[in-house]
């Protein structure tokens, strides 16, 4: 298996069988991600150096407008897709095997968790993982300590309140909060300017 085949399997939503070929490949990818994140987190880097390290981590270039305040953690990295003018604050944890897609102008607060894998429900098959992507629209703001679960889409212009656990899709231009997250209110036309 190579990286292209691995990502194709994950992006198709096909379960990753515990102990199978894709699972073993995933462990190798994780070791590389751990090495690069240790480098990102281990000392200070000027913004261009940090962008270069993050580009190496995800396997594609990030725009010069990208901002990151380490530490940052991921156990894969190769299925993270970042738009322009994205900022990721300290302490975020991205489990990106299922795919994380972050639109232009998104702001990701301190200690946000983006999780794209679930385990099988059956105890006998619990090591099997089921990938599902997270899509974060343009100009989304995710507050500190929020958690977004597999398969969730957060619509353009939405706000996720600090500490929320997002278990289902968030409509565009709404604010959600709570556990599980529910719509608090709509962001009106004046606030969107």
mmCIF file with all atom_site columns, C-alpha atoms in Angstrom:
data_model
loop_
_atom_site.group_PDB
_atom_site.id
_atom_site.type_symbol
_atom_site.label_atom_id
_atom_site.label_alt_id
_atom_site.label_comp_id
_atom_site.label_asym_id
_atom_site.label_entity_id
_atom_site.label_seq_id
_atom_site.pdbx_PDB_ins_code
_atom_site.Cartn_x
_atom_site.Cartn_y
_atom_site.Cartn_z
_atom_site.occupancy
_atom_site.B_iso_or_equiv
_atom_site.pdbx_formal_charge
_atom_site.auth_seq_id
_atom_site.auth_comp_id
_atom_site.auth_asym_id
_atom_site.auth_atom_id
_atom_site.pdbx_PDB_model_num
ATOM 1   C CA . UNK A 1 1   ? 0.000   0.000  0.000  1.00 0.00 ? 1   UNK A CA 1
ATOM 2   C CA . UNK A 1 2   ? 1.199   3.524  -0.752 1.00 0.00 ? 2   UNK A CA 1
ATOM 3   C CA . UNK A 1 3   ? -0.031  6.936  0.426  1.00 0.00 ? 3   UNK A CA 1
ATOM 4   C CA . UNK A 1 4   ? -2.373  7.407  -2.554 1.00 0.00 ? 4   UNK A CA 1
ATOM 5   C CA . UNK A 1 5   ? -4.067  4.029  -1.969 1.00 0.00 ? 5   UNK A CA 1
ATOM 6   C CA . UNK A 1 6   ? -4.247  4.701  1.771  1.00 0.00 ? 6   UNK A CA 1
ATOM 7   C CA . UNK A 1 7   ? -5.920  8.096  1.337  1.00 0.00 ? 7   UNK A CA 1
ATOM 8   C CA . UNK A 1 8   ? -8.287  6.708  -1.317 1.00 0.00 ? 8   UNK A CA 1
ATOM 9   C CA . UNK A 1 9   ? -9.444  4.035  1.127  1.00 0.00 ? 9   UNK A CA 1
ATOM 10  C CA . UNK A 1 10  ? -9.918  6.541  3.942  1.00 0.00 ? 10  UNK A CA 1
ATOM 11  C CA . UNK A 1 11  ? -11.689 9.084  1.743  1.00 0.00 ? 11  UNK A CA 1
ATOM 12  C CA . UNK A 1 12  ? -14.075 6.428  0.427  1.00 0.00 ? 12  UNK A CA 1
ATOM 13  C CA . UNK A 1 13  ? -15.273 5.819  4.010  1.00 0.00 ? 13  UNK A CA 1
ATOM 14  C CA . UNK A 1 14  ? -14.203 2.185  3.842  1.00 0.00 ? 14  UNK A CA 1
ATOM 15  C CA . UNK A 1 15  ? -13.565 0.830  7.361  1.00 0.00 ? 15  UNK A CA 1
ATOM 16  C CA . UNK A 1 16  ? -9.949  0.230  8.339  1.00 0.00 ? 16  UNK A CA 1
ATOM 17  C CA . UNK A 1 17  ? -9.787  -3.300 9.721  1.00 0.00 ? 17  UNK A CA 1
ATOM 18  C CA . UNK A 1 18  ? -7.738  -3.624 12.908 1.00 0.00 ? 18  UNK A CA 1
ATOM 19  C CA . UNK A 1 19  ? -4.469  -5.384 12.072 1.00 0.00 ? 19  UNK A CA 1
ATOM 20  C CA . UNK A 1 20  ? -5.110  -5.147 8.316  1.00 0.00 ? 20  UNK A CA 1
ATOM 21  C CA . UNK A 1 21  ? -2.847  -3.668 5.650  1.00 0.00 ? 21  UNK A CA 1
ATOM 22  C CA . UNK A 1 22  ? -4.283  -0.130 5.891  1.00 0.00 ? 22  UNK A CA 1
ATOM 23  C CA . UNK A 1 23  ? -4.075  -0.254 9.694  1.00 0.00 ? 23  UNK A CA 1
ATOM 24  C CA . UNK A 1 24  ? -0.403  -1.224 9.552  1.00 0.00 ? 24  UNK A CA 1
ATOM 25  C CA . UNK A 1 25  ? 0.272   1.505  6.977  1.00 0.00 ? 25  UNK A CA 1
ATOM 26  C CA . UNK A 1 26  ? -1.522  3.995  9.254  1.00 0.00 ? 26  UNK A CA 1
ATOM 27  C CA . UNK A 1 27  ? 0.959   3.234  12.031 1.00 0.00 ? 27  UNK A CA 1
ATOM 28  C CA . UNK A 1 28  ? 3.888   4.134  9.763  1.00 0.00 ? 28  UNK A CA 1
ATOM 29  C CA . UNK A 1 29  ? 2.208   7.399  8.771  1.00 0.00 ? 29  UNK A CA 1
ATOM 30  C CA . UNK A 1 30  ? 1.643   8.126  12.468 1.00 0.00 ? 30  UNK A CA 1
ATOM 31  C CA . UNK A 1 31  ? 5.340   7.735  13.236 1.00 0.00 ? 31  UNK A CA 1
ATOM 32  C CA . UNK A 1 32  ? 6.228   10.321 10.594 1.00 0.00 ? 32  UNK A CA 1
ATOM 33  C CA . UNK A 1 33  ? 3.549   12.697 11.939 1.00 0.00 ? 33  UNK A CA 1
ATOM 34  C CA . UNK A 1 34  ? 4.895   12.282 15.471 1.00 0.00 ? 34  UNK A CA 1
ATOM 35  C CA . UNK A 1 35  ? 8.427   13.132 14.289 1.00 0.00 ? 35  UNK A CA 1
ATOM 36  C CA . UNK A 1 36  ? 7.301   16.282 12.457 1.00 0.00 ? 36  UNK A CA 1
ATOM 37  C CA . UNK A 1 37  ? 4.980   17.473 15.238 1.00 0.00 ? 37  UNK A CA 1
ATOM 38  C CA . UNK A 1 38  ? 7.820   16.970 17.730 1.00 0.00 ? 38  UNK A CA 1
ATOM 39  C CA . UNK A 1 39  ? 9.920   19.271 15.540 1.00 0.00 ? 39  UNK A CA 1
ATOM 40  C CA . UNK A 1 40  ? 7.088   21.825 15.301 1.00 0.00 ? 40  UNK A CA 1
ATOM 41  C CA . UNK A 1 41  ? 6.506   21.754 19.043 1.00 0.00 ? 41  UNK A CA 1
ATOM 42  C CA . UNK A 1 42  ? 10.096  21.372 20.245 1.00 0.00 ? 42  UNK A CA 1
ATOM 43  C CA . UNK A 1 43  ? 11.405  24.893 19.727 1.00 0.00 ? 43  UNK A CA 1
ATOM 44  C CA . UNK A 1 44  ? 10.556  28.317 18.352 1.00 0.00 ? 44  UNK A CA 1
ATOM 45  C CA . UNK A 1 45  ? 10.280  28.715 14.559 1.00 0.00 ? 45  UNK A CA 1
ATOM 46  C CA . UNK A 1 46  ? 9.840   31.881 12.530 1.00 0.00 ? 46  UNK A CA 1
ATOM 47  C CA . UNK A 1 47  ? 6.487   31.859 10.639 1.00 0.00 ? 47  UNK A CA 1
ATOM 48  C CA . UNK A 1 48  ? 8.020   30.824 7.265  1.00 0.00 ? 48  UNK A CA 1
ATOM 49  C CA . UNK A 1 49  ? 9.839   27.905 8.944  1.00 0.00 ? 49  UNK A CA 1
ATOM 50  C CA . UNK A 1 50  ? 6.636   26.880 10.713 1.00 0.00 ? 50  UNK A CA 1
ATOM 51  C CA . UNK A 1 51  ? 4.688   26.956 7.437  1.00 0.00 ? 51  UNK A CA 1
ATOM 52  C CA . UNK A 1 52  ? 7.372   24.795 5.816  1.00 0.00 ? 52  UNK A CA 1
ATOM 53  C CA . UNK A 1 53  ? 7.186   22.236 8.640  1.00 0.00 ? 53  UNK A CA 1
ATOM 54  C CA . UNK A 1 54  ? 3.381   22.202 8.531  1.00 0.00 ? 54  UNK A CA 1
ATOM 55  C CA . UNK A 1 55  ? 3.489   21.779 4.735  1.00 0.00 ? 55  UNK A CA 1
ATOM 56  C CA . UNK A 1 56  ? 5.800   18.803 5.194  1.00 0.00 ? 56  UNK A CA 1
ATOM 57  C CA . UNK A 1 57  ? 3.421   17.378 7.809  1.00 0.00 ? 57  UNK A CA 1
ATOM 58  C CA . UNK A 1 58  ? 0.364   17.556 5.529  1.00 0.00 ? 58  UNK A CA 1
ATOM 59  C CA . UNK A 1 59  ? 2.229   16.716 2.317  1.00 0.00 ? 59  UNK A CA 1
ATOM 60  C CA . UNK A 1 60  ? 1.163   19.858 0.454  1.00 0.00 ? 60  UNK A CA 1
ATOM 61  C CA . UNK A 1 61  ? 2.005   23.554 0.649  1.00 0.00 ? 61  UNK A CA 1
ATOM 62  C CA . UNK A 1 62  ? 0.032   25.932 2.853  1.00 0.00 ? 62  UNK A CA 1
ATOM 63  C CA . UNK A 1 63  ? -0.569  29.513 1.790  1.00 0.00 ? 63  UNK A CA 1
ATOM 64  C CA . UNK A 1 64  ? 1.741   32.203 3.187  1.00 0.00 ? 64  UNK A CA 1
ATOM 65  C CA . UNK A 1 65  ? -1.332  33.589 5.004  1.00 0.00 ? 65  UNK A CA 1
ATOM 66  C CA . UNK A 1 66  ? -1.559  30.424 7.163  1.00 0.00 ? 66  UNK A CA 1
ATOM 67  C CA . UNK A 1 67  ? -0.914  30.894 10.874 1.00 0.00 ? 67  UNK A CA 1
ATOM 68  C CA . UNK A 1 68  ? -0.242  28.360 13.618 1.00 0.00 ? 68  UNK A CA 1
ATOM 69  C CA . UNK A 1 69  ? 0.624   28.793 17.283 1.00 0.00 ? 69  UNK A CA 1
ATOM 70  C CA . UNK A 1 70  ? 2.153   25.512 18.523 1.00 0.00 ? 70  UNK A CA 1
ATOM 71  C CA . UNK A 1 71  ? 1.866   23.112 20.113 1.00 0.00 ? 71  UNK A CA 1
ATOM 72  C CA . UNK A 1 72  ? -0.108  21.216 17.486 1.00 0.00 ? 72  UNK A CA 1
ATOM 73  C CA . UNK A 1 73  ? -0.838  17.480 17.445 1.00 0.00 ? 73  UNK A CA 1
ATOM 74  C CA . UNK A 1 74  ? -1.891  14.998 14.784 1.00 0.00 ? 74  UNK A CA 1
ATOM 75  C CA . UNK A 1 75  ? -1.442  11.267 14.324 1.00 0.00 ? 75  UNK A CA 1
ATOM 76  C CA . UNK A 1 76  ? -1.632  11.373 10.517 1.00 0.00 ? 76  UNK A CA 1
ATOM 77  C CA . UNK A 1 77  ? -1.386  14.826 8.930  1.00 0.00 ? 77  UNK A CA 1
ATOM 78  C CA . UNK A 1 78  ? -1.650  13.695 5.315  1.00 0.00 ? 78  UNK A CA 1
ATOM 79  C CA . UNK A 1 79  ? -5.438  14.227 5.107  1.00 0.00 ? 79  UNK A CA 1
ATOM 80  C CA . UNK A 1 80  ? -5.525  17.856 6.315  1.00 0.00 ? 80  UNK A CA 1
ATOM 81  C CA . UNK A 1 81  ? -6.542  20.435 3.695  1.00 0.00 ? 81  UNK A CA 1
ATOM 82  C CA . UNK A 1 82  ? -6.132  24.142 4.583  1.00 0.00 ? 82  UNK A CA 1
ATOM 83  C CA . UNK A 1 83  ? -7.500  27.209 2.793  1.00 0.00 ? 83  UNK A CA 1
ATOM 84  C CA . UNK A 1 84  ? -6.084  30.732 2.850  1.00 0.00 ? 84  UNK A CA 1
ATOM 85  C CA . UNK A 1 85  ? -6.007  32.997 5.920  1.00 0.00 ? 85  UNK A CA 1
ATOM 86  C CA . UNK A 1 86  ? -6.568  30.072 8.300  1.00 0.00 ? 86  UNK A CA 1
ATOM 87  C CA . UNK A 1 87  ? -5.347  30.399 11.882 1.00 0.00 ? 87  UNK A CA 1
ATOM 88  C CA . UNK A 1 88  ? -4.924  27.463 14.281 1.00 0.00 ? 88  UNK A CA 1
ATOM 89  C CA . UNK A 1 89  ? -4.314  28.381 17.927 1.00 0.00 ? 89  UNK A CA 1
ATOM 90  C CA . UNK A 1 90  ? -2.325  26.510 20.601 1.00 0.00 ? 90  UNK A CA 1
ATOM 91  C CA . UNK A 1 91  ? -2.987  22.972 21.719 1.00 0.00 ? 91  UNK A CA 1
ATOM 92  C CA . UNK A 1 92  ? -5.184  21.732 18.853 1.00 0.00 ? 92  UNK A CA 1
ATOM 93  C CA . UNK A 1 93  ? -5.481  18.015 18.146 1.00 0.00 ? 93  UNK A CA 1
ATOM 94  C CA . UNK A 1 94  ? -6.450  16.882 14.634 1.00 0.00 ? 94  UNK A CA 1
ATOM 95  C CA . UNK A 1 95  ? -7.236  13.202 14.041 1.00 0.00 ? 95  UNK A CA 1
ATOM 96  C CA . UNK A 1 96  ? -7.392  13.615 10.283 1.00 0.00 ? 96  UNK A CA 1
ATOM 97  C CA . UNK A 1 97  ? -7.428  10.115 8.809  1.00 0.00 ? 97  UNK A CA 1
ATOM 98  C CA . UNK A 1 98  ? -11.032 10.635 7.642  1.00 0.00 ? 98  UNK A CA 1
ATOM 99  C CA . UNK A 1 99  ? -10.173 14.034 6.139  1.00 0.00 ? 99  UNK A CA 1
ATOM 100 C CA . UNK A 1 100 ? -10.219 17.562 7.562  1.00 0.00 ? 100 UNK A CA 1
ATOM 101 C CA . UNK A 1 101 ? -11.096 20.349 5.137  1.00 0.00 ? 101 UNK A CA 1
ATOM 102 C CA . UNK A 1 102 ? -10.743 23.907 6.467  1.00 0.00 ? 102 UNK A CA 1
ATOM 103 C CA . UNK A 1 103 ? -12.068 26.782 4.356  1.00 0.00 ? 103 UNK A CA 1
ATOM 104 C CA . UNK A 1 104 ? -10.590 30.232 3.833  1.00 0.00 ? 104 UNK A CA 1
ATOM 105 C CA . UNK A 1 105 ? -10.589 32.579 6.793  1.00 0.00 ? 105 UNK A CA 1
ATOM 106 C CA . UNK A 1 106 ? -11.398 29.921 9.412  1.00 0.00 ? 106 UNK A CA 1
ATOM 107 C CA . UNK A 1 107 ? -10.233 30.465 12.999 1.00 0.00 ? 107 UNK A CA 1
ATOM 108 C CA . UNK A 1 108 ? -9.579  27.418 15.194 1.00 0.00 ? 108 UNK A CA 1
ATOM 109 C CA . UNK A 1 109 ? -9.369  28.226 18.921 1.00 0.00 ? 109 UNK A CA 1
ATOM 110 C CA . UNK A 1 110 ? -7.170  26.837 21.699 1.00 0.00 ? 110 UNK A CA 1
ATOM 111 C CA . UNK A 1 111 ? -7.355  23.090 22.370 1.00 0.00 ? 111 UNK A CA 1
ATOM 112 C CA . UNK A 1 112 ? -9.894  22.289 19.638 1.00 0.00 ? 112 UNK A CA 1
ATOM 113 C CA . UNK A 1 113 ? -10.233 18.574 18.835 1.00 0.00 ? 113 UNK A CA 1
ATOM 114 C CA . UNK A 1 114 ? -11.213 17.503 15.316 1.00 0.00 ? 114 UNK A CA 1
ATOM 115 C CA . UNK A 1 115 ? -11.826 13.728 15.296 1.00 0.00 ? 115 UNK A CA 1
ATOM 116 C CA . UNK A 1 116 ? -12.541 11.876 12.042 1.00 0.00 ? 116 UNK A CA 1
ATOM 117 C CA . UNK A 1 117 ? -12.444 8.239  13.189 1.00 0.00 ? 117 UNK A CA 1
ATOM 118 C CA . UNK A 1 118 ? -14.972 6.120  15.058 1.00 0.00 ? 118 UNK A CA 1
ATOM 119 C CA . UNK A 1 119 ? -14.431 2.551  16.221 1.00 0.00 ? 119 UNK A CA 1
ATOM 120 C CA . UNK A 1 120 ? -16.768 -0.287 15.345 1.00 0.00 ? 120 UNK A CA 1
ATOM 121 C CA . UNK A 1 121 ? -19.577 -0.801 17.851 1.00 0.00 ? 121 UNK A CA 1
ATOM 122 C CA . UNK A 1 122 ? -19.190 -4.576 18.070 1.00 0.00 ? 122 UNK A CA 1
ATOM 123 C CA . UNK A 1 123 ? -16.747 -5.464 20.893 1.00 0.00 ? 123 UNK A CA 1
ATOM 124 C CA . UNK A 1 124 ? -15.258 -8.249 18.769 1.00 0.00 ? 124 UNK A CA 1
ATOM 125 C CA . UNK A 1 125 ? -14.459 -5.788 15.997 1.00 0.00 ? 125 UNK A CA 1
ATOM 126 C CA . UNK A 1 126 ? -13.625 -2.720 18.135 1.00 0.00 ? 126 UNK A CA 1
ATOM 127 C CA . UNK A 1 127 ? -10.166 -2.281 16.580 1.00 0.00 ? 127 UNK A CA 1
ATOM 128 C CA . UNK A 1 128 ? -11.808 -1.506 13.225 1.00 0.00 ? 128 UNK A CA 1
ATOM 129 C CA . UNK A 1 129 ? -11.988 2.226  12.497 1.00 0.00 ? 129 UNK A CA 1
ATOM 130 C CA . UNK A 1 130 ? -14.594 4.013  10.414 1.00 0.00 ? 130 UNK A CA 1
ATOM 131 C CA . UNK A 1 131 ? -13.393 7.275  8.786  1.00 0.00 ? 131 UNK A CA 1
ATOM 132 C CA . UNK A 1 132 ? -15.693 10.229 8.094  1.00 0.00 ? 132 UNK A CA 1
ATOM 133 C CA . UNK A 1 133 ? -14.561 13.733 7.061  1.00 0.00 ? 133 UNK A CA 1
ATOM 134 C CA . UNK A 1 134 ? -14.985 17.052 8.818  1.00 0.00 ? 134 UNK A CA 1
ATOM 135 C CA . UNK A 1 135 ? -15.697 20.051 6.583  1.00 0.00 ? 135 UNK A CA 1
ATOM 136 C CA . UNK A 1 136 ? -15.233 23.539 8.045  1.00 0.00 ? 136 UNK A CA 1
ATOM 137 C CA . UNK A 1 137 ? -16.638 26.313 5.854  1.00 0.00 ? 137 UNK A CA 1
ATOM 138 C CA . UNK A 1 138 ? -15.234 29.714 5.050  1.00 0.00 ? 138 UNK A CA 1
ATOM 139 C CA . UNK A 1 139 ? -14.980 32.219 7.899  1.00 0.00 ? 139 UNK A CA 1
ATOM 140 C CA . UNK A 1 140 ? -15.962 29.710 10.584 1.00 0.00 ? 140 UNK A CA 1
ATOM 141 C CA . UNK A 1 141 ? -14.827 30.406 14.134 1.00 0.00 ? 141 UNK A CA 1
ATOM 142 C CA . UNK A 1 142 ? -14.434 27.398 16.446 1.00 0.00 ? 142 UNK A CA 1
ATOM 143 C CA . UNK A 1 143 ? -14.031 28.447 20.088 1.00 0.00 ? 143 UNK A CA 1
ATOM 144 C CA . UNK A 1 144 ? -11.570 27.074 22.628 1.00 0.00 ? 144 UNK A CA 1
ATOM 145 C CA . UNK A 1 145 ? -11.932 23.490 23.845 1.00 0.00 ? 145 UNK A CA 1
ATOM 146 C CA . UNK A 1 146 ? -14.614 22.579 21.291 1.00 0.00 ? 146 UNK A CA 1
ATOM 147 C CA . UNK A 1 147 ? -14.751 19.045 19.889 1.00 0.00 ? 147 UNK A CA 1
ATOM 148 C CA . UNK A 1 148 ? -16.018 18.238 16.393 1.00 0.00 ? 148 UNK A CA 1
ATOM 149 C CA . UNK A 1 149 ? -16.920 14.607 15.709 1.00 0.00 ? 149 UNK A CA 1
ATOM 150 C CA . UNK A 1 150 ? -16.596 12.527 12.517 1.00 0.00 ? 150 UNK A CA 1
ATOM 151 C CA . UNK A 1 151 ? -18.776 13.341 9.532  1.00 0.00 ? 151 UNK A CA 1
ATOM 152 C CA . UNK A 1 152 ? -19.704 16.891 10.611 1.00 0.00 ? 152 UNK A CA 1
ATOM 153 C CA . UNK A 1 153 ? -19.934 19.846 8.235  1.00 0.00 ? 153 UNK A CA 1
ATOM 154 C CA . UNK A 1 154 ? -19.800 23.348 9.734  1.00 0.00 ? 154 UNK A CA 1
ATOM 155 C CA . UNK A 1 155 ? -21.398 25.837 7.366  1.00 0.00 ? 155 UNK A CA 1
ATOM 156 C CA . UNK A 1 156 ? -19.855 29.069 6.148  1.00 0.00 ? 156 UNK A CA 1
ATOM 157 C CA . UNK A 1 157 ? -19.795 31.893 8.679  1.00 0.00 ? 157 UNK A CA 1
ATOM 158 C CA . UNK A 1 158 ? -20.840 29.702 11.621 1.00 0.00 ? 158 UNK A CA 1
ATOM 159 C CA . UNK A 1 159 ? -19.531 30.020 15.179 1.00 0.00 ? 159 UNK A CA 1
ATOM 160 C CA . UNK A 1 160 ? -18.958 27.055 17.490 1.00 0.00 ? 160 UNK A CA 1
ATOM 161 C CA . UNK A 1 161 ? -18.989 28.222 21.115 1.00 0.00 ? 161 UNK A CA 1
ATOM 162 C CA . UNK A 1 162 ? -16.153 27.339 23.462 1.00 0.00 ? 162 UNK A CA 1
ATOM 163 C CA . UNK A 1 163 ? -16.503 23.876 24.991 1.00 0.00 ? 163 UNK A CA 1
ATOM 164 C CA . UNK A 1 164 ? -19.156 22.689 22.517 1.00 0.00 ? 164 UNK A CA 1
ATOM 165 C CA . UNK A 1 165 ? -19.300 19.085 21.317 1.00 0.00 ? 165 UNK A CA 1
ATOM 166 C CA . UNK A 1 166 ? -20.467 19.141 17.712 1.00 0.00 ? 166 UNK A CA 1
ATOM 167 C CA . UNK A 1 167 ? -22.173 15.869 16.779 1.00 0.00 ? 167 UNK A CA 1
ATOM 168 C CA . UNK A 1 168 ? -24.163 16.979 13.710 1.00 0.00 ? 168 UNK A CA 1
ATOM 169 C CA . UNK A 1 169 ? -23.951 19.472 10.867 1.00 0.00 ? 169 UNK A CA 1
ATOM 170 C CA . UNK A 1 170 ? -24.026 23.190 11.699 1.00 0.00 ? 170 UNK A CA 1
ATOM 171 C CA . UNK A 1 171 ? -26.018 25.428 9.313  1.00 0.00 ? 171 UNK A CA 1
ATOM 172 C CA . UNK A 1 172 ? -24.218 28.394 7.788  1.00 0.00 ? 172 UNK A CA 1
ATOM 173 C CA . UNK A 1 173 ? -24.327 31.689 9.665  1.00 0.00 ? 173 UNK A CA 1
ATOM 174 C CA . UNK A 1 174 ? -25.479 30.163 12.956 1.00 0.00 ? 174 UNK A CA 1
ATOM 175 C CA . UNK A 1 175 ? -23.973 29.984 16.421 1.00 0.00 ? 175 UNK A CA 1
ATOM 176 C CA . UNK A 1 176 ? -24.007 26.624 18.194 1.00 0.00 ? 176 UNK A CA 1
ATOM 177 C CA . UNK A 1 177 ? -23.011 25.674 21.721 1.00 0.00 ? 177 UNK A CA 1
ATOM 178 C CA . UNK A 1 178 ? -23.454 23.080 24.430 1.00 0.00 ? 178 UNK A CA 1
ATOM 179 C CA . UNK A 1 179 ? -23.069 19.324 24.797 1.00 0.00 ? 179 UNK A CA 1
ATOM 180 C CA . UNK A 1 180 ? -24.263 18.170 22.376 1.00 0.00 ? 180 UNK A CA 1
ATOM 181 C CA . UNK A 1 181 ? -24.107 21.429 20.413 1.00 0.00 ? 181 UNK A CA 1
ATOM 182 C CA . UNK A 1 182 ? -27.433 23.019 19.465 1.00 0.00 ? 182 UNK A CA 1
ATOM 183 C CA . UNK A 1 183 ? -28.248 26.168 17.526 1.00 0.00 ? 183 UNK A CA 1
ATOM 184 C CA . UNK A 1 184 ? -28.185 29.169 19.866 1.00 0.00 ? 184 UNK A CA 1
ATOM 185 C CA . UNK A 1 185 ? -29.051 31.780 17.273 1.00 0.00 ? 185 UNK A CA 1
ATOM 186 C CA . UNK A 1 186 ? -28.682 32.926 13.698 1.00 0.00 ? 186 UNK A CA 1
ATOM 187 C CA . UNK A 1 187 ? -26.025 35.476 12.768 1.00 0.00 ? 187 UNK A CA 1
ATOM 188 C CA . UNK A 1 188 ? -27.913 38.276 11.030 1.00 0.00 ? 188 UNK A CA 1
ATOM 189 C CA . UNK A 1 189 ? -26.937 40.226 7.937  1.00 0.00 ? 189 UNK A CA 1
ATOM 190 C CA . UNK A 1 190 ? -25.468 43.182 9.895  1.00 0.00 ? 190 UNK A CA 1
ATOM 191 C CA . UNK A 1 191 ? -23.224 40.933 11.994 1.00 0.00 ? 191 UNK A CA 1
ATOM 192 C CA . UNK A 1 192 ? -21.852 39.253 8.852  1.00 0.00 ? 192 UNK A CA 1
ATOM 193 C CA . UNK A 1 193 ? -20.351 42.504 7.526  1.00 0.00 ? 193 UNK A CA 1
#
